[in-house]
């Protein structure tokens, strides 16, 4: 077999991208916008491998079309893969891989940027300076200007204690001397709890006790809408909710109500139930929310390393090996890795 055919749904940053184009017979979607769904369905059967982004809806229609043709592997350029129908891929013998670990610190750091921005009203303060309001106020310093919340000694609640959740906890415990509570599917090993000064609690206790609540679960049928009106009402009126996981983990209407009516003090959001968020969305009208356009992993370092992780997964598969970041382990029983046969 010659070079396997690869469809990449966007140009990717870093030197590994050049190598990808050398190792595969690749076509790259040239636009800034994602390829429309019908393009994915049309392309899928004609390629051995596909590199997808979280904005590409890889549903069963795309997968079945691909499986009828020559598609063998979908290598996602992200750690989250809720845009891919993984069960469908497994049934059709298609491998799915992702890019964990290399973006953990970048996403944890952005989480802290949102926490600090929300706790200290940083975005509003920036606007105050630029707009001339500070100048017009006639005073350079005032004892009650932009009073925020200090983090030292406060309680940080982590929902989803995986790679990113633990990285956020580590910065909170070691950097800000915070007490850490966590809720997750299962309890972490004792050493991890001790190192991070973290206590395993119920979701309800976490919501009631935490000053900062930060979401780090994947989007699954169980986590969709996990934070709704009931949960938001349990939080402290002084608390800040941060979401760098997936927008649909939070009920957006309940969140708007909570922020408007002061059930919670503020929110920092990098992810939304619809992306891009329309500018007329009520969240954009609220003063107590800091918004970012899904840039959790957006450091040069992480994004270049993600390209290399995608490449490593594809190259391992090409060599007939199980890719290092295989998401659907059960697929191995269906079909051996490799583009031959
Ligand atoms: P991870 O290591 O798999 O961590 C997820 C954690 O959530 C795991 O501890 C998992 O438990 C737990 N969990 C899963 N389902 C749960 C449930 N129903 N209830 C409670 N806990 C549950 O993943 P990660 O690398 O930290 O990434 C987490 C998510 O962050 C990704 O899935 C992605 O959606 C999001 N993300 C966003 C950005 C961004 O740009 N904003 C960047 C990177 C990632 P188990 O260990 O039992 O599975
Ligand atoms: C980004 O949101 C990711 O899941 O990698
Ligand atoms: C909030 O998280 C939203 O989805 O709008």
Coordinates of C-alpha atoms and ligand atoms in Angstrom, one line a residue:
X1 CA 0.0 0.0 0.0
X2 CA 1.2 3.5 -0.7
X3 CA 0.8 6.4 1.7
X4 CA -2.6 6.2 3.5
X5 CA -5.1 8.9 2.6
X6 CA -5.8 11.4 5.4
X7 CA -8.4 14.1 5.7
X8 CA -7.6 16.8 8.2
X9 CA -10.4 19.1 9.0
X10 CA -8.2 22.1 9.7
X11 CA -4.5 23.2 9.5
X12 CA -2.8 22.4 12.8
X13 CA 0.0 24.3 14.5
X14 CA 3.6 23.1 14.9
X15 CA 6.3 21.1 13.2
X16 CA 4.5 17.7 13.6
X17 CA 2.0 19.0 11.1
X18 CA 4.6 19.1 8.3
X19 CA 5.6 15.5 9.2
X20 CA 1.9 14.5 9.1
X21 CA 1.7 15.8 5.5
X22 CA 4.9 13.8 4.6
X23 CA 3.8 10.5 6.2
X24 CA 0.3 10.6 4.7
X25 CA -1.4 11.5 1.4
X26 CA -3.2 14.3 3.1
X27 CA -6.0 16.8 2.2
X28 CA -6.5 19.7 4.5
X29 CA -9.7 21.6 4.8
X30 CA -8.5 25.1 3.9
X31 CA -11.1 27.3 5.6
X32 CA -11.2 28.9 9.1
X33 CA -14.8 27.6 9.5
X34 CA -15.4 23.9 10.1
X35 CA -16.4 21.8 7.1
X36 CA -20.2 21.4 6.9
X37 CA -21.6 18.1 8.0
X38 CA -22.5 17.0 4.5
X39 CA -18.8 17.5 3.5
X40 CA -17.8 15.1 6.3
X41 CA -20.3 12.5 5.1
X42 CA -19.1 12.9 1.5
X43 CA -15.4 12.8 2.3
X44 CA -15.4 10.0 4.9
X45 CA -15.4 7.0 2.6
X46 CA -12.5 8.2 0.5
X47 CA -9.9 8.4 3.3
X48 CA -8.2 5.8 5.4
X49 CA -7.9 8.2 8.3
X50 CA -9.5 11.5 9.5
X51 CA -8.2 14.1 11.9
X52 CA -11.2 15.8 13.6
X53 CA -11.8 18.8 15.8
X54 CA -14.4 19.2 18.5
X55 CA -16.4 21.4 16.1
X56 CA -16.8 18.5 13.7
X57 CA -20.0 16.5 14.3
X58 CA -18.8 12.9 13.7
X59 CA -22.1 11.2 14.1
X60 CA -23.2 7.7 13.0
X61 CA -24.0 9.0 9.5
X62 CA -20.4 10.1 8.9
X63 CA -19.0 6.9 10.5
X64 CA -21.2 4.5 8.5
X65 CA -20.3 6.4 5.3
X66 CA -16.6 6.0 6.2
X67 CA -16.9 2.4 7.2
X68 CA -18.6 1.6 3.9
X69 CA -15.5 3.0 2.2
X70 CA -11.9 2.8 3.5
X71 CA -12.0 4.8 6.8
X72 CA -10.2 3.0 9.7
X73 CA -9.3 5.7 12.3
X74 CA -10.6 9.0 13.5
X75 CA -7.9 10.9 15.4
X76 CA -9.4 13.7 17.4
X77 CA -7.4 16.9 18.0
X78 CA -8.8 17.4 21.6
X79 CA -9.1 15.4 24.8
X80 CA -12.9 15.7 24.8
X81 CA -14.7 13.6 22.2
X82 CA -18.4 14.2 22.8
X83 CA -18.7 15.3 19.2
X84 CA -18.0 11.7 18.0
X85 CA -20.4 8.8 18.2
X86 CA -17.8 6.5 19.7
X87 CA -20.2 3.5 20.1
X88 CA -21.1 3.7 16.5
X89 CA -17.4 3.8 15.6
X90 CA -16.7 0.7 17.7
X91 CA -19.5 -1.2 16.1
X92 CA -18.1 -0.4 12.7
X93 CA -14.5 -1.3 13.6
X94 CA -13.2 2.3 13.5
X95 CA -10.5 3.4 15.9
X96 CA -11.0 6.7 17.8
X97 CA -8.1 8.5 19.5
X98 CA -7.8 11.8 21.5
X99 CA -5.0 14.0 22.9
X100 CA -5.0 13.8 26.7
X101 CA -2.2 15.1 29.1
X102 CA -0.4 17.5 26.7
X103 CA -3.2 20.1 27.3
X104 CA -3.8 19.5 31.0
X105 CA -1.6 22.4 32.3
X106 CA -2.8 24.8 29.6
X107 CA -6.4 24.2 30.5
X108 CA -5.7 24.3 34.2
X109 CA -4.0 27.7 33.8
X110 CA -6.9 29.1 31.8
X111 CA -9.2 27.9 34.6
X112 CA -7.2 29.9 37.0
X113 CA -7.2 32.9 34.7
X114 CA -11.0 32.8 34.8
X115 CA -11.1 32.3 38.6
X116 CA -8.8 35.2 39.2
X117 CA -10.6 37.4 36.6
X118 CA -14.0 36.7 38.2
X119 CA -12.8 37.0 41.8
X120 CA -11.1 40.4 41.2
X121 CA -13.5 41.9 38.6
X122 CA -10.6 42.2 36.2
X123 CA -12.6 42.5 33.0
X124 CA -14.8 45.2 34.4
X125 CA -11.8 46.9 35.8
X126 CA -10.1 46.9 32.4
X127 CA -13.2 48.5 30.9
X128 CA -13.2 51.1 33.6
X129 CA -9.7 52.3 32.7
X130 CA -10.2 52.2 28.9
X131 CA -13.6 53.9 28.9
X132 CA -12.2 56.9 30.8
X133 CA -14.5 56.2 33.8
X134 CA -11.5 56.0 36.1
X135 CA -10.2 59.3 34.8
X136 CA -13.5 61.0 35.1
X137 CA -13.9 59.7 38.7
X138 CA -11.2 62.2 39.6
X139 CA -9.4 59.9 42.1
X140 CA -6.6 57.4 41.5
X141 CA -7.3 55.1 44.4
X142 CA -10.4 54.5 46.5
X143 CA -10.8 52.1 49.5
X144 CA -13.9 50.6 48.0
X145 CA -13.1 50.4 44.3
X146 CA -13.6 46.9 42.8
X147 CA -13.5 44.9 46.0
X148 CA -13.2 41.2 45.3
X149 CA -12.7 37.9 47.1
X150 CA -9.4 36.8 48.4
X151 CA -8.6 33.1 47.6
X152 CA -6.1 32.2 50.4
X153 CA -7.8 29.9 52.9
X154 CA -11.0 29.6 50.8
X155 CA -12.6 26.3 49.6
X156 CA -12.1 25.1 46.1
X157 CA -14.6 22.5 44.8
X158 CA -13.6 20.4 41.9
X159 CA -16.2 18.4 40.0
X160 CA -14.5 15.7 37.9
X161 CA -11.2 14.8 39.6
X162 CA -9.3 13.7 36.5
X163 CA -6.2 15.1 34.8
X164 CA -7.4 18.7 34.6
X165 CA -9.4 18.7 37.8
X166 CA -6.3 17.6 39.7
X167 CA -4.1 20.1 38.0
X168 CA -6.5 22.9 39.0
X169 CA -6.6 21.5 42.6
X170 CA -2.8 21.4 42.8
X171 CA -2.5 25.1 41.8
X172 CA -5.3 26.0 44.3
X173 CA -3.8 24.0 47.2
X174 CA -0.1 24.8 46.6
X175 CA -0.4 28.3 45.1
X176 CA -3.3 29.8 47.0
X177 CA -3.4 27.7 50.2
X178 CA -7.0 26.6 49.4
X179 CA -8.8 23.8 51.0
X180 CA -9.9 21.3 48.2
X181 CA -13.1 19.4 48.0
X182 CA -13.8 17.1 45.1
X183 CA -16.7 15.1 43.7
X184 CA -16.0 12.5 41.0
X185 CA -17.2 9.1 39.8
X186 CA -14.7 7.4 42.1
X187 CA -12.4 8.3 44.9
X188 CA -8.8 9.2 44.2
X189 CA -5.9 7.3 45.7
X190 CA -5.0 8.3 49.3
X191 CA -1.6 9.8 48.2
X192 CA -3.3 12.1 45.7
X193 CA -5.7 13.3 48.3
X194 CA -2.9 13.9 50.7
X195 CA -0.7 15.7 48.2
X196 CA -3.5 18.0 47.2
X197 CA -5.1 18.4 50.6
X198 CA -8.3 17.2 49.0
X199 CA -11.4 15.7 50.5
X200 CA -13.9 13.4 48.7
X201 CA -17.5 14.7 49.3
X202 CA -21.0 14.4 47.8
X203 CA -22.0 16.8 45.0
X204 CA -24.3 18.5 47.4
X205 CA -21.7 19.0 50.1
X206 CA -19.3 20.4 47.5
X207 CA -21.8 22.9 46.2
X208 CA -22.8 24.0 49.7
X209 CA -19.3 24.5 51.0
X210 CA -17.2 25.8 48.1
X211 CA -16.3 29.4 47.4
X212 CA -15.1 28.4 43.9
X213 CA -16.8 25.5 42.0
X214 CA -14.9 24.4 38.9
X215 CA -16.2 21.8 36.4
X216 CA -13.9 19.2 34.9
X217 CA -16.1 16.3 33.9
X218 CA -16.4 15.2 30.2
X219 CA -19.8 15.7 28.5
X220 CA -21.7 12.4 28.7
X221 CA -25.4 11.5 29.0
X222 CA -24.8 11.5 32.9
X223 CA -23.1 14.9 33.1
X224 CA -25.4 16.8 30.6
X225 CA -27.3 19.3 32.7
X226 CA -25.5 18.1 35.9
X227 CA -25.5 21.7 37.2
X228 CA -29.1 23.0 37.0
X229 CA -31.4 25.2 39.1
X230 CA -31.3 22.9 42.1
X231 CA -27.5 22.7 42.2
X232 CA -27.0 26.4 41.6
X233 CA -29.4 27.2 44.5
X234 CA -27.3 25.1 46.8
X235 CA -24.2 27.3 46.1
X236 CA -23.2 30.2 48.4
X237 CA -24.3 33.6 47.2
X238 CA -20.7 34.6 47.3
X239 CA -19.5 31.7 45.2
X240 CA -18.0 31.7 41.7
X241 CA -18.8 28.9 39.2
X242 CA -16.1 28.2 36.5
X243 CA -16.7 26.0 33.5
X244 CA -13.9 25.0 31.2
X245 CA -15.4 21.5 30.7
X246 CA -18.3 21.6 28.3
X247 CA -21.2 24.2 28.1
X248 CA -23.9 21.6 28.2
X249 CA -22.8 20.3 31.7
X250 CA -24.6 23.5 32.9
X251 CA -28.3 24.4 32.3
X252 CA -27.8 27.8 30.5
X253 CA -31.2 29.2 31.5
X254 CA -30.7 28.3 35.2
X255 CA -27.2 29.8 35.1
X256 CA -28.5 33.1 33.7
X257 CA -31.1 33.2 36.4
X258 CA -28.6 32.4 39.1
X259 CA -26.3 35.2 38.0
X260 CA -29.1 37.7 37.5
X261 CA -30.8 37.0 40.8
X262 CA -27.6 36.6 42.8
X263 CA -27.9 32.9 43.8
X264 CA -24.2 32.9 43.0
X265 CA -21.8 35.9 42.8
X266 CA -20.1 35.3 39.4
X267 CA -19.1 32.9 36.7
X268 CA -16.1 32.3 34.5
X269 CA -17.0 30.5 31.3
X270 CA -14.8 29.1 28.5
X271 CA -17.4 26.8 27.0
X272 CA -21.1 27.2 26.1
X273 CA -24.1 25.1 25.2
X274 CA -23.9 26.7 21.7
X275 CA -20.5 27.7 20.2
X276 CA -19.9 30.3 19.0
X277 CA -22.1 32.0 21.6
X278 CA -24.5 34.5 19.8
X279 CA -23.7 38.1 20.9
X280 CA -27.4 38.6 21.9
X281 CA -27.3 35.7 24.4
X282 CA -28.3 37.0 27.9
X283 CA -24.9 35.9 29.3
X284 CA -23.2 38.6 27.3
X285 CA -25.4 41.2 29.0
X286 CA -24.4 40.3 32.5
X287 CA -21.7 42.1 34.4
X288 CA -20.8 39.3 36.7
X289 CA -19.6 36.8 34.2
X290 CA -16.2 36.5 32.4
X291 CA -16.4 35.0 29.0
X292 CA -13.8 33.3 26.8
X293 CA -14.2 31.7 23.4
X294 CA -13.2 28.1 24.2
X295 CA -9.5 28.7 24.5
X296 CA -8.7 26.3 27.4
X297 CA -5.9 24.5 25.6
X298 CA -4.9 27.5 23.5
X299 CA -1.2 27.8 24.4
X300 CA 1.4 27.5 21.6
X301 CA 3.0 24.7 23.6
X302 CA -0.2 22.6 24.1
X303 CA -1.5 23.1 20.6
X304 CA 1.8 22.0 19.0
X305 CA 2.0 19.0 21.3
X306 CA -1.6 18.1 20.4
X307 CA -0.6 18.0 16.8
X308 CA 2.3 15.6 17.7
X309 CA -0.1 13.4 19.8
X310 CA -2.5 13.1 16.8
X311 CA 0.5 12.2 14.6
X312 CA 1.8 9.6 17.1
X313 CA -1.7 8.0 17.2
X314 CA -1.8 7.8 13.4
X315 CA 1.7 6.5 13.0
X316 CA 1.2 3.8 15.7
X317 CA -1.9 2.7 13.8
X318 CA 0.0 2.7 10.5
X319 CA 2.6 0.4 12.1
X320 CA -0.2 -2.0 13.1
X321 CA 0.1 -1.0 16.8
X322 CA -2.7 0.0 19.2
X323 CA -2.5 3.8 19.3
X324 CA -1.4 5.2 22.6
X325 CA -4.5 7.3 23.1
X326 CA -7.2 4.9 22.0
X327 CA -10.6 5.9 23.3
X328 CA -12.6 2.8 22.3
X329 CA -10.5 -0.2 23.6
X330 CA -13.2 -2.7 22.6
X331 CA -12.6 -1.9 18.9
X332 CA -9.4 -4.0 19.0
X333 CA -11.4 -7.2 19.2
X334 CA -13.3 -6.2 16.1
X335 CA -10.4 -5.3 13.9
X336 CA -6.6 -5.3 14.2
X337 CA -4.9 -1.9 14.0
X338 CA -3.4 -1.0 10.6
X339 CA -4.5 0.3 7.2
X340 CA -3.9 -3.0 5.4
X341 CA -6.9 -5.4 4.9
Ligands
LIG1 P1 -10.3 13.1 32.6 O1 -8.9 12.9 33.1 O2 -11.0 11.9 32.0 O3 -11.2 13.6 33.8 C1 -12.5 13.6 33.9 C2 -13.0 13.2 35.3 O4 -14.4 13.3 35.4 C3 -12.6 11.8 35.6 O5 -12.1 11.8 36.9 C4 -13.9 11.1 35.5 O6 -14.0 9.9 36.3 C5 -14.9 12.1 36.0 N1 -16.3 11.8 35.6 C6 -16.7 11.3 34.4 N2 -18.0 11.2 34.5 C7 -18.4 11.6 35.7 C8 -19.7 11.7 36.3 N3 -20.8 11.3 35.7 N4 -19.7 12.2 37.6 C9 -18.6 12.6 38.2 N5 -17.4 12.5 37.7 C10 -17.3 12.0 36.4 O7 -10.4 14.2 31.5 P2 -9.5 15.6 31.5 O8 -8.3 15.4 30.6 O9 -9.3 16.1 32.8 O10 -10.6 16.5 30.6 C11 -11.8 16.8 31.2 C12 -12.7 17.5 30.2 O11 -12.3 18.9 30.1 C13 -12.7 17.0 28.8 O12 -13.5 15.9 28.6 C14 -13.1 18.2 27.9 O13 -14.5 18.1 27.8 C15 -12.8 19.4 28.8 N6 -11.7 20.2 28.2 C16 -11.9 21.5 27.9 C17 -10.9 22.3 27.4 C18 -11.2 23.7 27.0 O14 -10.6 24.1 26.0 N7 -12.0 24.4 27.7 C19 -9.6 21.7 27.2 C20 -9.4 20.4 27.6 C21 -10.4 19.7 28.1 P3 -13.4 8.5 35.8 O15 -11.9 8.6 36.1 O16 -14.1 7.5 36.7 O17 -13.7 8.4 34.4
LIG2 C1 -11.0 21.0 24.3 O1 -12.1 21.4 24.7 C2 -10.7 19.6 24.5 O2 -11.5 18.8 24.8 O3 -9.5 19.3 24.2
LIG3 C1 -23.2 28.1 30.0 O1 -22.4 27.3 30.5 C2 -23.8 28.0 28.7 O2 -23.8 26.9 28.2 O3 -24.4 29.0 28.2

